[in-house]
Structures are given as structure tokens and as C-alpha cells.
């Protein structure tokens, strides 16, 4: 497995699962063929650490935002102003990870929607893409995206082919990760087959969503080839073609120079 031009459009390298070996791991990325990676914040504290990582590694970029599962912990009422100031940093390329999570429902849905809409408006004000988390909230996510029409990506896309078409029609991208390799993955594989080539992104969501055959272990951008191979199989392409395509798409969406 000797791939190059790997752009991981979604990871969380501030996660404590990387505490012990982060430097050694990230230092090996270039040799592993990784040309770009976006590490996403989920609250005000780890959005700052995402920027710190992006400052340290030239291939690393940061997204800043408040995740629906972090809303309850968030005591800073001025989080929008805070993210606005963070986004001035040259390596902040998106507002994310933001969205709705109706699986865990840790914050009331009305509150989740309010926080999401505020951040989408911030992204539009700043002309930045959004990175959207949608867990069991497809209908509300689609309605909100139709209402505000931000640019961006629905990451770890878990909707149907029909929903994918609606998202693509809005000009947005579809992020696919380790879930396409899971044994019971029917919808993600259908989406991988159907999604237009210029709208596909590849991602890890590291340390989560680890592709087969490492499912259950910690994920990292070095494992993206397993996901690329599965997507390639669905599209009758080579894995390197999928990596080249998704890398080009990520650089376009996140406005990263070639
Ligand atoms: Ni994530």
C-alpha cells in the first residue's frame, strides 16, 4: 500500500487518545502520503488546540466551532465572537464541527438548532465553508441547509442517495469515511457509487470510525487508504484516483493553495 496525495478532510487530533504519541504519529504523516488534514474543534477550548496543531505542522489546517454534544459544557455566551476572532488565523479554513445530534440529544433540539444556525451565519459572514455533523437529524439538517445555503460538507454522510442529491444540489460536498468499509454498510456504499466526482471528500473522523480491518482500534489519517479502496471498488476506479480526486476537491472547498 503505497499511496500519495491523501487529504483527510475531517479528524480530531486534539483527542486524548493521541496524547501519548501525537508528535511521532503526525511527524510520520508526510512519509505516509498525507498532503493535508483538517483537525476540527468541537468547543472553544479544543478549537484553540486545533489552531496550535495547525501552526506546528504545515499539512495541518484547523476548523473551529461548537459541536452539538458540547453545547451543555459551553459556558461562554459569547462563543460566536470568540470563533469570529479565531477564524482570522490564516490556517483556519472552516467553521466546524457543527450540527445536530438527535442520537444522544444532550442539549434540547431547539437549542441545538439555534447554535447551529448562529454558526452557519458566522461562516457566511466570513465566507468560510461549514463542516456539518448530522446524526439521526437528516430532515432538520436538510431544511436548515436549504434555508441558509452555506458552502461546506456534510461529514460522515449517513443519509440516503436521495438526501445526497439534495445536498449536492445545494452546492455542498459529501464526506465519506470508515463507515463505507463496515460489513453492514449499504447506504454509504450506494452513496459512494452515486455521488458526483466533484462533490466527494474522504475523511477519517480520527480517532473514531476506524475502517475495516482495524475497526475498534484507534483511527488515524494513515488508514485512509482502506476507505479509498472501498470507495474505489464502488466506483470502478483505483484508490489512487479516489485520493487524487478527493484531495483536489478538499483543496477547492477549503481554499487551500496547491
Ligand atoms: Ni468529527
PDB file of C-alpha atoms and ligand atoms in Angstrom:
ATOM      1  CA  UNK A   1       0.000   0.000   0.000  1.00  0.00           C
ATOM      2  CA  UNK A   2       1.944   2.962  -1.254  1.00  0.00           C
ATOM      3  CA  UNK A   3      -0.380   5.887  -1.787  1.00  0.00           C
ATOM      4  CA  UNK A   4       0.195   9.612  -2.015  1.00  0.00           C
ATOM      5  CA  UNK A   5      -1.860  12.793  -2.159  1.00  0.00           C
ATOM      6  CA  UNK A   6      -4.065  11.834   0.803  1.00  0.00           C
ATOM      7  CA  UNK A   7      -6.196  14.704   2.133  1.00  0.00           C
ATOM      8  CA  UNK A   8      -8.052  13.844   5.335  1.00  0.00           C
ATOM      9  CA  UNK A   9     -10.905  16.350   5.419  1.00  0.00           C
ATOM     10  CA  UNK A  10     -12.011  15.585   8.995  1.00  0.00           C
ATOM     11  CA  UNK A  11     -10.110  14.474  12.107  1.00  0.00           C
ATOM     12  CA  UNK A  12      -9.759  15.325  15.800  1.00  0.00           C
ATOM     13  CA  UNK A  13      -6.054  15.259  16.662  1.00  0.00           C
ATOM     14  CA  UNK A  14      -6.616  17.109  19.940  1.00  0.00           C
ATOM     15  CA  UNK A  15      -8.379  13.972  21.232  1.00  0.00           C
ATOM     16  CA  UNK A  16      -6.787  12.473  24.344  1.00  0.00           C
ATOM     17  CA  UNK A  17      -6.324   9.148  22.533  1.00  0.00           C
ATOM     18  CA  UNK A  18      -3.413  10.833  20.734  1.00  0.00           C
ATOM     19  CA  UNK A  19      -1.786  12.215  23.881  1.00  0.00           C
ATOM     20  CA  UNK A  20       0.951   9.598  24.154  1.00  0.00           C
ATOM     21  CA  UNK A  21       2.317   9.551  20.617  1.00  0.00           C
ATOM     22  CA  UNK A  22       0.883  12.560  18.785  1.00  0.00           C
ATOM     23  CA  UNK A  23       4.214  14.024  17.754  1.00  0.00           C
ATOM     24  CA  UNK A  24       5.643  10.760  16.432  1.00  0.00           C
ATOM     25  CA  UNK A  25       2.387   9.959  14.637  1.00  0.00           C
ATOM     26  CA  UNK A  26       1.922  13.359  12.967  1.00  0.00           C
ATOM     27  CA  UNK A  27       5.614  13.506  12.044  1.00  0.00           C
ATOM     28  CA  UNK A  28       5.167  10.274  10.083  1.00  0.00           C
ATOM     29  CA  UNK A  29       2.273  11.607   8.005  1.00  0.00           C
ATOM     30  CA  UNK A  30       4.271  13.058   5.109  1.00  0.00           C
ATOM     31  CA  UNK A  31       6.068   9.766   4.629  1.00  0.00           C
ATOM     32  CA  UNK A  32       2.639   8.079   4.756  1.00  0.00           C
ATOM     33  CA  UNK A  33       1.493  10.115   1.748  1.00  0.00           C
ATOM     34  CA  UNK A  34      -0.636  12.639   3.601  1.00  0.00           C
ATOM     35  CA  UNK A  35      -0.639  16.037   1.947  1.00  0.00           C
ATOM     36  CA  UNK A  36      -3.358  17.703   4.013  1.00  0.00           C
ATOM     37  CA  UNK A  37      -5.529  17.242   7.067  1.00  0.00           C
ATOM     38  CA  UNK A  38      -8.207  19.284   8.788  1.00  0.00           C
ATOM     39  CA  UNK A  39      -8.378  18.887  12.550  1.00  0.00           C
ATOM     40  CA  UNK A  40     -11.753  20.030  13.879  1.00  0.00           C
ATOM     41  CA  UNK A  41     -12.567  21.713  17.145  1.00  0.00           C
ATOM     42  CA  UNK A  42     -15.799  20.895  18.949  1.00  0.00           C
ATOM     43  CA  UNK A  43     -15.746  23.677  21.576  1.00  0.00           C
ATOM     44  CA  UNK A  44     -13.860  26.865  22.429  1.00  0.00           C
ATOM     45  CA  UNK A  45     -11.008  25.081  24.216  1.00  0.00           C
ATOM     46  CA  UNK A  46     -10.144  22.439  21.631  1.00  0.00           C
ATOM     47  CA  UNK A  47     -10.716  24.860  18.743  1.00  0.00           C
ATOM     48  CA  UNK A  48      -7.696  26.699  20.154  1.00  0.00           C
ATOM     49  CA  UNK A  49      -5.684  23.468  20.319  1.00  0.00           C
ATOM     50  CA  UNK A  50      -6.683  22.714  16.713  1.00  0.00           C
ATOM     51  CA  UNK A  51      -5.099  26.016  15.688  1.00  0.00           C
ATOM     52  CA  UNK A  52      -1.982  25.249  17.734  1.00  0.00           C
ATOM     53  CA  UNK A  53      -1.583  21.946  15.845  1.00  0.00           C
ATOM     54  CA  UNK A  54      -2.102  23.685  12.516  1.00  0.00           C
ATOM     55  CA  UNK A  55       0.665  26.127  13.422  1.00  0.00           C
ATOM     56  CA  UNK A  56       3.028  23.273  14.162  1.00  0.00           C
ATOM     57  CA  UNK A  57       2.545  21.144  11.006  1.00  0.00           C
ATOM     58  CA  UNK A  58       2.413  22.651   7.548  1.00  0.00           C
ATOM     59  CA  UNK A  59      -0.021  19.988   6.225  1.00  0.00           C
ATOM     60  CA  UNK A  60      -2.451  20.609   9.106  1.00  0.00           C
ATOM     61  CA  UNK A  61      -5.394  23.029   8.915  1.00  0.00           C
ATOM     62  CA  UNK A  62      -7.974  23.869  11.564  1.00  0.00           C
ATOM     63  CA  UNK A  63     -11.743  24.179  11.789  1.00  0.00           C
ATOM     64  CA  UNK A  64     -13.281  25.980  14.757  1.00  0.00           C
ATOM     65  CA  UNK A  65     -16.788  25.532  16.105  1.00  0.00           C
ATOM     66  CA  UNK A  66     -19.173  24.309  18.773  1.00  0.00           C
ATOM     67  CA  UNK A  67     -20.392  20.716  18.327  1.00  0.00           C
ATOM     68  CA  UNK A  68     -23.977  19.876  19.407  1.00  0.00           C
ATOM     69  CA  UNK A  69     -22.669  17.411  22.025  1.00  0.00           C
ATOM     70  CA  UNK A  70     -20.516  20.166  23.585  1.00  0.00           C
ATOM     71  CA  UNK A  71     -23.305  22.709  23.956  1.00  0.00           C
ATOM     72  CA  UNK A  72     -24.058  21.898  27.584  1.00  0.00           C
ATOM     73  CA  UNK A  73     -20.433  22.310  28.599  1.00  0.00           C
ATOM     74  CA  UNK A  74     -20.209  25.632  26.866  1.00  0.00           C
ATOM     75  CA  UNK A  75     -20.481  28.444  29.366  1.00  0.00           C
ATOM     76  CA  UNK A  76     -19.191  31.209  27.185  1.00  0.00           C
ATOM     77  CA  UNK A  77     -22.260  33.025  25.871  1.00  0.00           C
ATOM     78  CA  UNK A  78     -20.029  34.969  23.506  1.00  0.00           C
ATOM     79  CA  UNK A  79     -18.860  31.904  21.614  1.00  0.00           C
ATOM     80  CA  UNK A  80     -19.716  33.440  18.256  1.00  0.00           C
ATOM     81  CA  UNK A  81     -17.443  36.422  18.879  1.00  0.00           C
ATOM     82  CA  UNK A  82     -14.753  34.027  20.070  1.00  0.00           C
ATOM     83  CA  UNK A  83     -14.922  31.878  16.927  1.00  0.00           C
ATOM     84  CA  UNK A  84     -15.031  35.019  14.778  1.00  0.00           C
ATOM     85  CA  UNK A  85     -11.730  36.141  16.254  1.00  0.00           C
ATOM     86  CA  UNK A  86     -10.172  32.647  15.933  1.00  0.00           C
ATOM     87  CA  UNK A  87     -11.184  32.456  12.302  1.00  0.00           C
ATOM     88  CA  UNK A  88      -8.870  35.359  11.458  1.00  0.00           C
ATOM     89  CA  UNK A  89      -5.977  32.907  11.807  1.00  0.00           C
ATOM     90  CA  UNK A  90      -4.545  32.050   8.402  1.00  0.00           C
ATOM     91  CA  UNK A  91      -4.836  28.287   8.986  1.00  0.00           C
ATOM     92  CA  UNK A  92      -8.497  28.280   9.981  1.00  0.00           C
ATOM     93  CA  UNK A  93     -10.268  27.027   6.854  1.00  0.00           C
ATOM     94  CA  UNK A  94     -13.800  26.229   8.101  1.00  0.00           C
ATOM     95  CA  UNK A  95     -16.420  26.598  10.816  1.00  0.00           C
ATOM     96  CA  UNK A  96     -16.866  23.122  12.302  1.00  0.00           C
ATOM     97  CA  UNK A  97     -17.590  20.734  13.622  1.00  0.00           C
ATOM     98  CA  UNK A  98     -21.151  21.999  13.986  1.00  0.00           C
ATOM     99  CA  UNK A  99     -24.536  20.360  13.504  1.00  0.00           C
ATOM    100  CA  UNK A 100     -27.286  18.356  15.158  1.00  0.00           C
ATOM    101  CA  UNK A 101     -27.124  15.145  17.167  1.00  0.00           C
ATOM    102  CA  UNK A 102     -30.520  13.565  17.807  1.00  0.00           C
ATOM    103  CA  UNK A 103     -28.943  10.246  18.811  1.00  0.00           C
ATOM    104  CA  UNK A 104     -27.522  11.473  22.116  1.00  0.00           C
ATOM    105  CA  UNK A 105     -29.728  14.586  22.351  1.00  0.00           C
ATOM    106  CA  UNK A 106     -27.541  16.027  25.132  1.00  0.00           C
ATOM    107  CA  UNK A 107     -28.948  19.517  24.505  1.00  0.00           C
ATOM    108  CA  UNK A 108     -32.593  20.338  23.684  1.00  0.00           C
ATOM    109  CA  UNK A 109     -33.179  20.256  19.922  1.00  0.00           C
ATOM    110  CA  UNK A 110     -34.312  23.898  19.762  1.00  0.00           C
ATOM    111  CA  UNK A 111     -31.033  24.892  21.411  1.00  0.00           C
ATOM    112  CA  UNK A 112     -29.005  22.729  19.016  1.00  0.00           C
ATOM    113  CA  UNK A 113     -30.729  24.352  16.037  1.00  0.00           C
ATOM    114  CA  UNK A 114     -30.194  27.855  17.431  1.00  0.00           C
ATOM    115  CA  UNK A 115     -26.455  27.233  17.989  1.00  0.00           C
ATOM    116  CA  UNK A 116     -26.087  25.655  14.530  1.00  0.00           C
ATOM    117  CA  UNK A 117     -27.854  28.490  12.716  1.00  0.00           C
ATOM    118  CA  UNK A 118     -25.772  31.134  14.509  1.00  0.00           C
ATOM    119  CA  UNK A 119     -22.602  29.395  13.366  1.00  0.00           C
ATOM    120  CA  UNK A 120     -23.788  28.965   9.789  1.00  0.00           C
ATOM    121  CA  UNK A 121     -24.488  32.703   9.679  1.00  0.00           C
ATOM    122  CA  UNK A 122     -20.992  33.346  11.049  1.00  0.00           C
ATOM    123  CA  UNK A 123     -19.479  31.133   8.334  1.00  0.00           C
ATOM    124  CA  UNK A 124     -21.401  33.020   5.663  1.00  0.00           C
ATOM    125  CA  UNK A 125     -20.299  36.359   7.110  1.00  0.00           C
ATOM    126  CA  UNK A 126     -16.670  35.160   6.979  1.00  0.00           C
ATOM    127  CA  UNK A 127     -17.093  33.436   3.593  1.00  0.00           C
ATOM    128  CA  UNK A 128     -15.882  30.137   5.119  1.00  0.00           C
ATOM    129  CA  UNK A 129     -17.279  26.643   4.489  1.00  0.00           C
ATOM    130  CA  UNK A 130     -19.073  24.730   7.259  1.00  0.00           C
ATOM    131  CA  UNK A 131     -18.364  21.160   8.407  1.00  0.00           C
ATOM    132  CA  UNK A 132     -21.703  19.624   9.343  1.00  0.00           C
ATOM    133  CA  UNK A 133     -22.377  16.801  11.811  1.00  0.00           C
ATOM    134  CA  UNK A 134     -25.746  15.086  11.165  1.00  0.00           C
ATOM    135  CA  UNK A 135     -26.652  12.204  13.436  1.00  0.00           C
ATOM    136  CA  UNK A 136     -30.233  10.984  13.099  1.00  0.00           C
ATOM    137  CA  UNK A 137     -31.283  14.530  12.215  1.00  0.00           C
ATOM    138  CA  UNK A 138     -31.419  14.352   8.405  1.00  0.00           C
ATOM    139  CA  UNK A 139     -34.682  16.235   7.922  1.00  0.00           C
ATOM    140  CA  UNK A 140     -33.795  19.220  10.114  1.00  0.00           C
ATOM    141  CA  UNK A 141     -30.263  19.403   8.706  1.00  0.00           C
ATOM    142  CA  UNK A 142     -31.560  19.441   5.138  1.00  0.00           C
ATOM    143  CA  UNK A 143     -34.131  22.136   5.941  1.00  0.00           C
ATOM    144  CA  UNK A 144     -31.505  24.317   7.644  1.00  0.00           C
ATOM    145  CA  UNK A 145     -29.056  23.882   4.747  1.00  0.00           C
ATOM    146  CA  UNK A 146     -31.814  24.794   2.273  1.00  0.00           C
ATOM    147  CA  UNK A 147     -32.716  27.854   4.322  1.00  0.00           C
ATOM    148  CA  UNK A 148     -29.181  29.275   4.677  1.00  0.00           C
ATOM    149  CA  UNK A 149     -27.341  27.733   1.685  1.00  0.00           C
ATOM    150  CA  UNK A 150     -23.848  27.723   3.191  1.00  0.00           C
ATOM    151  CA  UNK A 151     -20.913  26.210   1.340  1.00  0.00           C
ATOM    152  CA  UNK A 152     -19.353  23.215   3.014  1.00  0.00           C
ATOM    153  CA  UNK A 153     -19.557  19.478   3.637  1.00  0.00           C
ATOM    154  CA  UNK A 154     -21.895  17.080   5.412  1.00  0.00           C
ATOM    155  CA  UNK A 155     -19.264  14.920   7.067  1.00  0.00           C
ATOM    156  CA  UNK A 156     -19.537  11.176   7.755  1.00  0.00           C
ATOM    157  CA  UNK A 157     -22.561  11.258   5.496  1.00  0.00           C
ATOM    158  CA  UNK A 158     -25.165   8.728   6.680  1.00  0.00           C
ATOM    159  CA  UNK A 159     -28.203   9.787   4.650  1.00  0.00           C
ATOM    160  CA  UNK A 160     -29.811   8.191   1.628  1.00  0.00           C
ATOM    161  CA  UNK A 161     -28.872   8.648  -2.023  1.00  0.00           C
ATOM    162  CA  UNK A 162     -31.915  10.965  -2.330  1.00  0.00           C
ATOM    163  CA  UNK A 163     -30.672  13.175   0.503  1.00  0.00           C
ATOM    164  CA  UNK A 164     -27.159  13.166  -1.006  1.00  0.00           C
ATOM    165  CA  UNK A 165     -28.639  14.516  -4.244  1.00  0.00           C
ATOM    166  CA  UNK A 166     -30.391  17.330  -2.337  1.00  0.00           C
ATOM    167  CA  UNK A 167     -27.164  18.246  -0.524  1.00  0.00           C
ATOM    168  CA  UNK A 168     -25.196  18.218  -3.785  1.00  0.00           C
ATOM    169  CA  UNK A 169     -27.857  20.348  -5.457  1.00  0.00           C
ATOM    170  CA  UNK A 170     -27.164  22.987  -2.807  1.00  0.00           C
ATOM    171  CA  UNK A 171     -23.532  23.019  -3.958  1.00  0.00           C
ATOM    172  CA  UNK A 172     -22.254  21.176  -0.908  1.00  0.00           C
ATOM    173  CA  UNK A 173     -19.863  18.246  -0.575  1.00  0.00           C
ATOM    174  CA  UNK A 174     -20.319  14.732   0.839  1.00  0.00           C
ATOM    175  CA  UNK A 175     -17.709  13.404   3.294  1.00  0.00           C
ATOM    176  CA  UNK A 176     -17.220   9.623   3.393  1.00  0.00           C
ATOM    177  CA  UNK A 177     -15.095   7.758   5.923  1.00  0.00           C
ATOM    178  CA  UNK A 178     -14.543   4.393   7.569  1.00  0.00           C
ATOM    179  CA  UNK A 179     -18.270   3.594   7.623  1.00  0.00           C
ATOM    180  CA  UNK A 180     -18.139   2.604   3.927  1.00  0.00           C
ATOM    181  CA  UNK A 181     -15.948  -0.362   4.903  1.00  0.00           C
ATOM    182  CA  UNK A 182     -18.284  -1.719   7.591  1.00  0.00           C
ATOM    183  CA  UNK A 183     -19.922  -5.060   6.854  1.00  0.00           C
ATOM    184  CA  UNK A 184     -23.484  -3.704   7.152  1.00  0.00           C
ATOM    185  CA  UNK A 185     -22.741  -0.529   5.149  1.00  0.00           C
ATOM    186  CA  UNK A 186     -25.367  -0.425   2.427  1.00  0.00           C
ATOM    187  CA  UNK A 187     -26.345   3.238   2.204  1.00  0.00           C
ATOM    188  CA  UNK A 188     -22.778   4.657   2.405  1.00  0.00           C
ATOM    189  CA  UNK A 189     -21.670   2.328  -0.406  1.00  0.00           C
ATOM    190  CA  UNK A 190     -24.658   3.370  -2.554  1.00  0.00           C
ATOM    191  CA  UNK A 191     -23.774   6.994  -1.869  1.00  0.00           C
ATOM    192  CA  UNK A 192     -20.105   6.298  -2.732  1.00  0.00           C
ATOM    193  CA  UNK A 193     -21.285   4.888  -6.063  1.00  0.00           C
ATOM    194  CA  UNK A 194     -23.704   7.714  -6.883  1.00  0.00           C
ATOM    195  CA  UNK A 195     -22.039  10.882  -5.575  1.00  0.00           C
ATOM    196  CA  UNK A 196     -20.730  13.176  -8.362  1.00  0.00           C
ATOM    197  CA  UNK A 197     -16.923  13.038  -8.620  1.00  0.00           C
ATOM    198  CA  UNK A 198     -16.529  16.744  -7.964  1.00  0.00           C
ATOM    199  CA  UNK A 199     -18.504  16.575  -4.702  1.00  0.00           C
ATOM    200  CA  UNK A 200     -16.740  13.753  -2.857  1.00  0.00           C
ATOM    201  CA  UNK A 201     -14.422  14.221   0.138  1.00  0.00           C
ATOM    202  CA  UNK A 202     -12.627  11.493   2.094  1.00  0.00           C
ATOM    203  CA  UNK A 203     -12.098  11.626   5.851  1.00  0.00           C
ATOM    204  CA  UNK A 204     -11.273   9.662   8.988  1.00  0.00           C
ATOM    205  CA  UNK A 205     -13.059  11.361  11.916  1.00  0.00           C
ATOM    206  CA  UNK A 206      -9.974  10.052  13.765  1.00  0.00           C
ATOM    207  CA  UNK A 207      -9.744   8.712  16.429  1.00  0.00           C
ATOM    208  CA  UNK A 208     -13.246   7.379  15.618  1.00  0.00           C
ATOM    209  CA  UNK A 209     -14.851   5.495  12.682  1.00  0.00           C
ATOM    210  CA  UNK A 210     -11.837   3.251  12.042  1.00  0.00           C
ATOM    211  CA  UNK A 211     -12.103   1.345   8.753  1.00  0.00           C
ATOM    212  CA  UNK A 212     -12.095  -2.451   8.493  1.00  0.00           C
ATOM    213  CA  UNK A 213      -9.770  -4.337   9.127  1.00  0.00           C
ATOM    214  CA  UNK A 214      -8.830  -2.109  12.085  1.00  0.00           C
ATOM    215  CA  UNK A 215     -12.382  -1.367  13.243  1.00  0.00           C
ATOM    216  CA  UNK A 216     -12.472  -0.967  17.026  1.00  0.00           C
ATOM    217  CA  UNK A 217      -8.902   0.350  17.180  1.00  0.00           C
ATOM    218  CA  UNK A 218      -7.841   3.992  17.120  1.00  0.00           C
ATOM    219  CA  UNK A 219      -8.191   5.639  13.712  1.00  0.00           C
ATOM    220  CA  UNK A 220      -5.642   7.915  12.027  1.00  0.00           C
ATOM    221  CA  UNK A 221      -5.195   9.511   8.618  1.00  0.00           C
ATOM    222  CA  UNK A 222      -2.690   6.759   7.773  1.00  0.00           C
ATOM    223  CA  UNK A 223      -5.645   4.333   7.487  1.00  0.00           C
ATOM    224  CA  UNK A 224      -7.485   6.355   4.811  1.00  0.00           C
ATOM    225  CA  UNK A 225      -6.290   4.000   2.014  1.00  0.00           C
ATOM    226  CA  UNK A 226      -8.657   1.287   3.333  1.00  0.00           C
ATOM    227  CA  UNK A 227     -11.578   3.670   2.892  1.00  0.00           C
ATOM    228  CA  UNK A 228     -10.276   4.836  -0.502  1.00  0.00           C
ATOM    229  CA  UNK A 229     -10.013   1.229  -1.695  1.00  0.00           C
ATOM    230  CA  UNK A 230     -13.637   0.556  -0.752  1.00  0.00           C
ATOM    231  CA  UNK A 231     -14.887   3.724  -2.456  1.00  0.00           C
ATOM    232  CA  UNK A 232     -12.755   2.856  -5.493  1.00  0.00           C
ATOM    233  CA  UNK A 233     -14.380  -0.572  -5.660  1.00  0.00           C
ATOM    234  CA  UNK A 234     -17.855   1.028  -5.638  1.00  0.00           C
ATOM    235  CA  UNK A 235     -16.895   3.468  -8.404  1.00  0.00           C
ATOM    236  CA  UNK A 236     -14.766   1.145 -10.565  1.00  0.00           C
ATOM    237  CA  UNK A 237     -11.764   3.402 -10.074  1.00  0.00           C
ATOM    238  CA  UNK A 238      -8.361   2.955  -8.477  1.00  0.00           C
ATOM    239  CA  UNK A 239      -7.798   4.000  -4.876  1.00  0.00           C
ATOM    240  CA  UNK A 240      -5.142   6.480  -6.009  1.00  0.00           C
ATOM    241  CA  UNK A 241      -7.662   8.068  -8.392  1.00  0.00           C
ATOM    242  CA  UNK A 242     -10.079   8.477  -5.460  1.00  0.00           C
ATOM    243  CA  UNK A 243      -7.311  10.013  -3.332  1.00  0.00           C
ATOM    244  CA  UNK A 244      -6.302  12.420  -6.123  1.00  0.00           C
ATOM    245  CA  UNK A 245      -9.912  13.417  -6.695  1.00  0.00           C
ATOM    246  CA  UNK A 246     -10.796  13.950  -3.032  1.00  0.00           C
ATOM    247  CA  UNK A 247      -7.577  15.839  -2.407  1.00  0.00           C
ATOM    248  CA  UNK A 248      -8.346  18.211  -5.278  1.00  0.00           C
ATOM    249  CA  UNK A 249     -11.931  18.662  -4.040  1.00  0.00           C
ATOM    250  CA  UNK A 250     -10.819  19.373  -0.447  1.00  0.00           C
ATOM    251  CA  UNK A 251      -8.330  21.989  -1.588  1.00  0.00           C
ATOM    252  CA  UNK A 252     -11.028  23.671  -3.657  1.00  0.00           C
ATOM    253  CA  UNK A 253     -13.655  23.684  -0.913  1.00  0.00           C
ATOM    254  CA  UNK A 254     -11.278  24.811   1.832  1.00  0.00           C
ATOM    255  CA  UNK A 255      -9.472  27.260  -0.437  1.00  0.00           C
ATOM    256  CA  UNK A 256      -6.033  25.734   0.103  1.00  0.00           C
ATOM    257  CA  UNK A 257      -3.304  26.600  -2.414  1.00  0.00           C
ATOM    258  CA  UNK A 258      -1.949  23.700  -4.467  1.00  0.00           C
TER     259      UNK A 258
HETATM  260 NI1  LIG B   1     -15.927  14.640  13.922  1.00  0.00          NI
END
